[in-house]
mmCIF file of C-alpha atoms in Angstrom:
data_model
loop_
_atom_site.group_PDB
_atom_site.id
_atom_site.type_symbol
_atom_site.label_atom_id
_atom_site.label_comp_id
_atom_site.label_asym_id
_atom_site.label_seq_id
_atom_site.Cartn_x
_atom_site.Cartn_y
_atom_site.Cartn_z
ATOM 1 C CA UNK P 1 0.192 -11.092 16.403
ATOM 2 C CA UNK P 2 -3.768 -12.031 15.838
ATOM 3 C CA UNK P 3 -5.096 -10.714 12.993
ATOM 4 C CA UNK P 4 -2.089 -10.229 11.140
ATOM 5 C CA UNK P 5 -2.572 -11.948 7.497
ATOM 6 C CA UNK P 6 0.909 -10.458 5.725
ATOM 7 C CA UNK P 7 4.120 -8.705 6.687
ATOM 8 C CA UNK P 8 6.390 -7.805 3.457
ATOM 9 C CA UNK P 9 8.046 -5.570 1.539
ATOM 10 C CA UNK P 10 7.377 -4.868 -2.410
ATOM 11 C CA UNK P 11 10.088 -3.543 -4.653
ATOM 12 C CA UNK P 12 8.411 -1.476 -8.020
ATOM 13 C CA UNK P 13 10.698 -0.073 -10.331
ATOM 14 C CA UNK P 14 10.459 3.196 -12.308
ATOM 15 C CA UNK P 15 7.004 3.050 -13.731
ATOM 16 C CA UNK P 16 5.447 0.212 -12.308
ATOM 17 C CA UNK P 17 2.109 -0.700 -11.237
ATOM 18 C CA UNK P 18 0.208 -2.569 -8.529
ATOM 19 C CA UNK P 19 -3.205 -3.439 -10.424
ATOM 20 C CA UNK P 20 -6.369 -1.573 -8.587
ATOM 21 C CA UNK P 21 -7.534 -3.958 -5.967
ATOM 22 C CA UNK P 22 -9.591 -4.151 -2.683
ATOM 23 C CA UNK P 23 -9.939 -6.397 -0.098
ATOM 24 C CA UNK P 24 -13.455 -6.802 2.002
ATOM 25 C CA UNK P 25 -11.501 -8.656 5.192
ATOM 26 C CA UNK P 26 -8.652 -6.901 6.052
ATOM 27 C CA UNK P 27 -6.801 -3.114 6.565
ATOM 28 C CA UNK P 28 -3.802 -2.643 4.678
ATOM 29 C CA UNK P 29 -0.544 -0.259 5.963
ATOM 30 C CA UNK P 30 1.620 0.806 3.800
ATOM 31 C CA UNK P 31 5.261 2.855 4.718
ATOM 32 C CA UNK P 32 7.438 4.026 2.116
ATOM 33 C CA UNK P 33 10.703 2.688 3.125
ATOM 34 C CA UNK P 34 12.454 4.073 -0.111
ATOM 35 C CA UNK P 35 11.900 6.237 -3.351
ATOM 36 C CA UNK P 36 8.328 8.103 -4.141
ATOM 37 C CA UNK P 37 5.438 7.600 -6.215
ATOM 38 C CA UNK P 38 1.481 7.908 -5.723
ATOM 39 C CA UNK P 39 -1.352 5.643 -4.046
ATOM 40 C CA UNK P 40 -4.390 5.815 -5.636
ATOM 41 C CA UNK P 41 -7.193 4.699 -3.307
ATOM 42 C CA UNK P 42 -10.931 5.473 -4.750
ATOM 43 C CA UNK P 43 -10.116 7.404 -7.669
ATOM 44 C CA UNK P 44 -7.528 10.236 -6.006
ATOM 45 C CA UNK P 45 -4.239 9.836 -6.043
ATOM 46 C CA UNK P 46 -1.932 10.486 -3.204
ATOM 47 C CA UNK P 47 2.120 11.439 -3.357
ATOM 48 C CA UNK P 48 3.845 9.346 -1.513
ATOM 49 C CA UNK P 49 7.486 9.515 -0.270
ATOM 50 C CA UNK P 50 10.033 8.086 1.858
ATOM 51 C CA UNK P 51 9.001 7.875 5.214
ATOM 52 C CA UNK P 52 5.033 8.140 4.595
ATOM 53 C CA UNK P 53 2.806 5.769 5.807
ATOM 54 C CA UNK P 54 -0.772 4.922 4.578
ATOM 55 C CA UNK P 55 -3.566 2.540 5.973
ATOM 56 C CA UNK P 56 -6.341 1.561 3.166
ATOM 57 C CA UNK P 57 -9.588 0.412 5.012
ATOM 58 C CA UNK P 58 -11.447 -3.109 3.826
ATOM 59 C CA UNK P 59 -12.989 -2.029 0.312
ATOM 60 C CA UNK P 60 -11.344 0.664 -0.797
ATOM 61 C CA UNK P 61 -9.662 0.255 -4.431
ATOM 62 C CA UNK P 62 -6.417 1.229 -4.255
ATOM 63 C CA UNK P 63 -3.158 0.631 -6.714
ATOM 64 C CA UNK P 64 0.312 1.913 -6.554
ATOM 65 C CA UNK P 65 2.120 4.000 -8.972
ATOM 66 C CA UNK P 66 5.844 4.379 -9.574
ATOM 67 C CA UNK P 67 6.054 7.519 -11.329
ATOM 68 C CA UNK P 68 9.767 8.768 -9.874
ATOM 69 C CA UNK P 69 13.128 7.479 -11.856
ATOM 70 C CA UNK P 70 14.179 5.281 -8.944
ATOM 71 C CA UNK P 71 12.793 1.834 -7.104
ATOM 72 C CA UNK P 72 9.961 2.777 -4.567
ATOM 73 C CA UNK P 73 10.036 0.305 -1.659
ATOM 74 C CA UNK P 74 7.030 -0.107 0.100
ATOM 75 C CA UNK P 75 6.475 -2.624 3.790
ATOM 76 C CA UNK P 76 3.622 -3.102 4.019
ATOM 77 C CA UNK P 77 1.219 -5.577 6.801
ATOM 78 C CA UNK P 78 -2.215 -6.491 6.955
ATOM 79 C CA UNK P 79 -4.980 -6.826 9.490
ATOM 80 C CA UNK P 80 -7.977 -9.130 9.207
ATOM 81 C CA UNK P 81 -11.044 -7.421 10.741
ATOM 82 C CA UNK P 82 -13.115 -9.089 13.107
ATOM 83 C CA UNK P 83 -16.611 -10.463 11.879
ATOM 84 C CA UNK P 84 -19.605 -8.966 13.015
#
């Protein structure tokens, strides 16, 4: 698939982080394949749940949040925009 830089799945247990990061060359998409927690992108946070899906544009901060008592499992891909 062009563009495509990752396609995975991340497994954070009960209060667990993903450090606030951005990326200037690529859109992230994030589904939540299990569990619940919050996406913080820019500042506000976002509840997230199973079956909710998410795409973060190139430089927005964003970090993940386990904040629920079980694993959140997230599959997530990104896309590597075009240069201009």
């Amino acid at each position: 698939m062009p563009n495509l830089t990752n396609f995975s799945q991340a497994k954070f247990a009960p209060g667990q982080v993903a450090a606030a990061h951005a990326h200037g060359d690529m859109c992230e998409v994030f589904f939540v394949s299990q569990g619940s927690g919050l996406i913080r992108v820019n500042g506000t946070d976002y509840p997230i749940e199973m079956g909710t899906g998410i795409a973060i544009e190139p430089g927005e901060v964003h970090e993940v949040v386990n904040n629920s008592s079980p694993d959140l499992i997230l599959t997530y891909f990104g896309l590597k925009i075009a240069s201009i």
